[in-house]
Amino acid sequence: MTSPFSDQSALVSIRNLTFTRGGRKIFDDISLDISRGKITAIMGPSGTGKTTLLKLIGGQLRPDSGVVQVDGIDVHRLSLGDLYELRKRMGMLFQSGALLTDLSVYENVAFPLREHTRLPESMIRSVVLMKLQAVGLRGARDLMPGQLSGGMARRVALARAIVLDPMIILYDEPFTGQDPISMGVLVQLIQDLNRGLGLTSVVVSHDVRETASIADYIYLISDGKIVGQGTPEEVDRSDSPWVRQFMHGLPDGPVHFHYPAVDYASDLLETAVSG
Amino acid sequence: MYSRTIEIWVGIFVALGLVSLFLLAMKVSNLAELDTGGRGYIITARFQNVGSLRPRAPVSMAGVRIGRVTKVGFDKSSYEAIVEMRISGEYDTLPTDTSAAILTAGLLGEQYVGLTPGAEEEYLKDGDEIELTQSALVLEQMISRFLFNKAEEAGGTEEGKAEKKATGSAKR
Amino acid sequence: MVTALQWLGQWAMGAVHKLGRAHLFALHALSGFPQVLVRFPLLVVQVYSVGVLSILLVAISGLFVGMVLGLQGYNVLSDFGAEESLGVMVAASLVRELGPVVTALLFAGRAGSALTAEIGLMKATEQLAGMEMMAVDPVKRIVAPRFLAGIVSMPLLAAMFSIIGVLGGYFVGVGLLGVDEGAFRSQMQAKIDFHEDIVNGVIKSLVFGVIVTWIAVFEGYDAVPTSEGVSRATTRSVVYSAFAVLGWDFVLTALMFGKD
């Protein structure tokens, strides 16, 4: 099952992906498309391997079987050099920001420029300040990562992720653990960057409300399979009990409240007899 | 993190390290006295027994080190040891009848080659051989010779004297 | 009994696997050396962190070791009436053995453990993974400069240790115990050979530099990315370095100083 947008506009195309780790099937023959210029959300309960999916797209992990294509290129058939070239066109925002702790905010954002380009110092400065301005942290350029709050660190990481003007940004749980204001800021930024820079965004999250408010298309993944997909309205109206439980945050449903156990009454009586 | 201070400190560190190496080489080791007279020249000498003489052992004359042993070899046909030594270039007035002996530094010290000058007016050149040599003294041979002499003196009979005459020349 | 054998087999296979990974890692890091030389500031910063900051430790240790050698050496030599050879004894012990070995052990404890912790922590906070996603090879960018810095710093530190140690021995021997100054220096200069002693000592310290730094950066890179994992990796790095240095010291000493 793929999105209704035509295949030619899919920037990332995943077909029949299977990935196992530690004996557990993280992904079981799934297929999905990430459309160009749109914000696609991958949602599901914690531990379903959503971060793993981003690592598979970025080539950090190899699937057991299946194909992952980015901009028409099979990621896992690339040589190391070509893979690095592809990664220069992708930006990734890690959950913790993953800023280099011994560099200042300015130096962190400048890092990809220094490593991959031979731009003169003056140009680097202009680009860095522009990107910091876009995330609203131009004044914080001389702070060290240790001095930043979680939300600020993520915004700096975002500025760094867009510094080479990538074609796609992968967001790994951007809203987790944020206060409402930071969350609002990030939501706004993701949307603005997507529209303003014509980016393609993939947001992996389990924050239903925030993600659904900006997503153009949603995939719901559970137990290694896609259990629901569609535009936010379609998913919200879905009849599937699983989708309903997840989207509305119902405590009991296909994902049971009780962990499997023996019969309650006999369990208690047994204790009473032996106790 | 990179700054001028760091550059300076690293420079000091490397300088200190190199100075230490230099001091070790010059002040602690014998680098200063190595072959000051140019590459020097090679001469050889044959011995019956070189004892524990090793390459890099000193070659001295009048107690002054003028060279080093470079190679200790063995002649398969004459069963002699061939010692090759490099003499420092500034000592080029060794007479051709110079003699070489293998001596011991101190009572139990390492062995070295001691050269004693002769009287010829021609000098040794690169590739020449020293004719007169004296082998190393082997402790066991000295002891057995000493004991043999003592036993003879204690004997003192006609037999003993005759034996002494007969074996006296064989000992040499 | 069978479980013990099973455990031994598993351990052995794990060890061989780790050794293989360590060698591939080293080759990968080596391939990054040319880049490091081109971006010289990267190397300079690491030489500061690894070398300059170890100077004080090495200097003070060298001084005390040299002084103790002076004391102990005098005790032993005076039994043979050979006090005049104190210079040779102190210098030979330092240049051939104690300089390279003790410096390597100190280096492993101070700089090696710091390298392991730093790299391990970068792994645990996803900085290495982040770099990979930014198309920057973390082995060439982070590990290679530190590896090269360690190799460069060790011989310099060992030389400092030795020369300061000789000075310490001199102060104690000549200054305190009355050994003749001329004898101390002349015997030392006569008997310590540049090629046999100094050069071999430098070769040893280079080999130890490679070993200690290699173990330190690899343990950091290979660490389990949790705080407990990093702490264990740091301990392992110091312990394995100690074993490796002492083991290789025996091999090198046998090769270099053994009688023909």
CSV table of N, CA and C in Angstrom, one decimal, chain A residues 58 60 84 87-88 90 92 94-96 98-102 111-112 114-116 160 170, chain C residues 28 39 42 118 122 125-138 141-142 146:
chain,number,residue,atom,x,y,z
A,58,GLY,N,19.0,6.3,6.1
A,58,GLY,CA,20.3,6.9,6.1
A,58,GLY,C,21.5,6.0,5.8
A,60,GLN,N,22.7,3.7,7.7
A,60,GLN,CA,23.5,3.3,8.9
A,60,GLN,C,23.3,1.9,9.2
A,84,TYR,N,28.4,8.6,1.4
A,84,TYR,CA,28.7,9.9,2.1
A,84,TYR,C,28.2,11.1,1.2
A,87,ARG,N,24.5,11.4,1.8
A,87,ARG,CA,24.2,11.9,3.1
A,87,ARG,C,24.4,13.4,3.2
A,88,LYS,N,25.3,13.9,2.3
A,88,LYS,CA,25.4,15.4,2.3
A,88,LYS,C,24.1,16.1,1.9
A,90,MET,N,21.2,14.9,2.8
A,90,MET,CA,20.2,14.6,3.7
A,90,MET,C,20.6,15.3,5.1
A,92,MET,N,19.7,15.2,9.3
A,92,MET,CA,19.1,14.4,10.3
A,92,MET,C,19.1,15.1,11.6
A,94,PHE,N,18.8,14.3,15.4
A,94,PHE,CA,18.7,13.3,16.4
A,94,PHE,C,17.9,13.7,17.6
A,95,GLN,N,17.4,12.8,18.4
A,95,GLN,CA,16.6,13.1,19.5
A,95,GLN,C,17.3,14.0,20.5
A,96,SER,N,18.6,13.7,20.7
A,96,SER,CA,19.3,14.5,21.7
A,96,SER,C,20.0,15.7,21.1
A,98,ALA,N,22.6,15.7,19.4
A,98,ALA,CA,23.9,15.2,19.0
A,98,ALA,C,24.9,16.3,18.6
A,99,LEU,N,24.8,17.4,19.3
A,99,LEU,CA,25.8,18.5,19.0
A,99,LEU,C,27.2,18.1,19.5
A,100,LEU,N,28.2,18.6,18.9
A,100,LEU,CA,29.6,18.3,19.4
A,100,LEU,C,29.9,19.1,20.6
A,101,THR,N,30.1,18.5,21.7
A,101,THR,CA,30.1,19.2,23.0
A,101,THR,C,31.3,20.1,23.2
A,102,ASP,N,32.4,19.9,22.4
A,102,ASP,CA,33.5,20.8,22.6
A,102,ASP,C,33.5,21.9,21.7
A,111,PHE,N,30.2,23.4,11.2
A,111,PHE,CA,31.0,22.1,11.1
A,111,PHE,C,30.8,21.5,9.7
A,112,PRO,N,29.6,21.3,9.2
A,112,PRO,CA,29.5,20.7,7.8
A,112,PRO,C,30.1,21.5,6.8
A,114,ARG,N,32.7,23.5,7.1
A,114,ARG,CA,34.2,23.4,7.2
A,114,ARG,C,34.6,22.0,6.7
A,115,GLU,N,33.8,21.0,6.9
A,115,GLU,CA,34.3,19.7,6.5
A,115,GLU,C,34.1,19.4,5.0
A,116,HIS,N,33.0,20.0,4.5
A,116,HIS,CA,32.7,19.6,3.1
A,116,HIS,C,32.9,20.7,2.1
A,160,ARG,N,22.0,23.3,12.1
A,160,ARG,CA,23.1,22.5,11.5
A,160,ARG,C,22.7,21.6,10.4
A,170,LEU,N,15.3,14.3,8.2
A,170,LEU,CA,14.7,13.2,9.0
A,170,LEU,C,14.7,13.7,10.5
C,28,HIS,N,41.7,1.6,9.3
C,28,HIS,CA,40.8,2.7,8.9
C,28,HIS,C,41.4,4.0,9.5
C,39,ARG,N,45.3,19.0,7.7
C,39,ARG,CA,44.6,19.9,8.7
C,39,ARG,C,45.4,19.9,10.0
C,42,LEU,N,44.2,20.4,13.8
C,42,LEU,CA,43.5,19.2,14.5
C,42,LEU,C,44.6,18.5,15.3
C,118,GLU,N,36.7,10.0,26.4
C,118,GLU,CA,36.2,11.0,25.5
C,118,GLU,C,35.5,10.4,24.3
C,122,MET,N,31.5,10.3,23.4
C,122,MET,CA,31.0,10.8,22.1
C,122,MET,C,30.1,9.8,21.4
C,125,THR,N,26.7,9.7,23.4
C,125,THR,CA,25.8,10.8,23.2
C,125,THR,C,25.5,11.0,21.7
C,126,GLU,N,25.7,10.0,20.9
C,126,GLU,CA,25.3,10.0,19.5
C,126,GLU,C,26.1,11.0,18.6
C,127,GLN,N,27.2,11.6,19.2
C,127,GLN,CA,27.9,12.5,18.4
C,127,GLN,C,28.6,11.8,17.2
C,128,LEU,N,29.1,10.6,17.4
C,128,LEU,CA,29.7,9.9,16.3
C,128,LEU,C,28.7,9.5,15.2
C,129,ALA,N,27.5,9.1,15.7
C,129,ALA,CA,26.5,8.7,14.7
C,129,ALA,C,26.0,10.0,14.0
C,130,GLY,N,25.9,11.1,14.7
C,130,GLY,CA,25.6,12.4,14.1
C,130,GLY,C,26.5,12.8,13.0
C,131,MET,N,27.8,12.6,13.3
C,131,MET,CA,28.9,12.9,12.3
C,131,MET,C,28.7,12.0,11.1
C,132,GLU,N,28.4,10.8,11.3
C,132,GLU,CA,28.3,9.9,10.1
C,132,GLU,C,27.1,10.3,9.2
C,133,MET,N,26.1,10.8,9.9
C,133,MET,CA,24.9,11.2,9.1
C,133,MET,C,25.2,12.6,8.4
C,134,MET,N,26.2,13.3,8.9
C,134,MET,CA,26.6,14.5,8.2
C,134,MET,C,27.7,14.2,7.2
C,135,ALA,N,27.8,13.0,6.9
C,135,ALA,CA,28.8,12.5,5.9
C,135,ALA,C,30.2,12.9,6.3
C,136,VAL,N,30.5,12.9,7.6
C,136,VAL,CA,31.9,13.0,8.0
C,136,VAL,C,32.3,11.7,8.7
C,137,ASP,N,33.4,11.2,8.3
C,137,ASP,CA,33.9,9.9,8.8
C,137,ASP,C,34.5,10.1,10.2
C,138,PRO,N,33.8,9.6,11.3
C,138,PRO,CA,34.3,10.0,12.6
C,138,PRO,C,35.7,9.3,12.9
C,141,ARG,N,38.0,11.8,11.4
C,141,ARG,CA,38.0,13.1,11.9
C,141,ARG,C,38.3,13.2,13.4
C,142,ILE,N,37.9,12.2,14.1
C,142,ILE,CA,38.0,12.3,15.6
C,142,ILE,C,39.2,11.4,16.0
C,146,ARG,N,43.9,11.9,17.2
C,146,ARG,CA,44.3,11.5,18.5
C,146,ARG,C,45.3,10.4,18.5
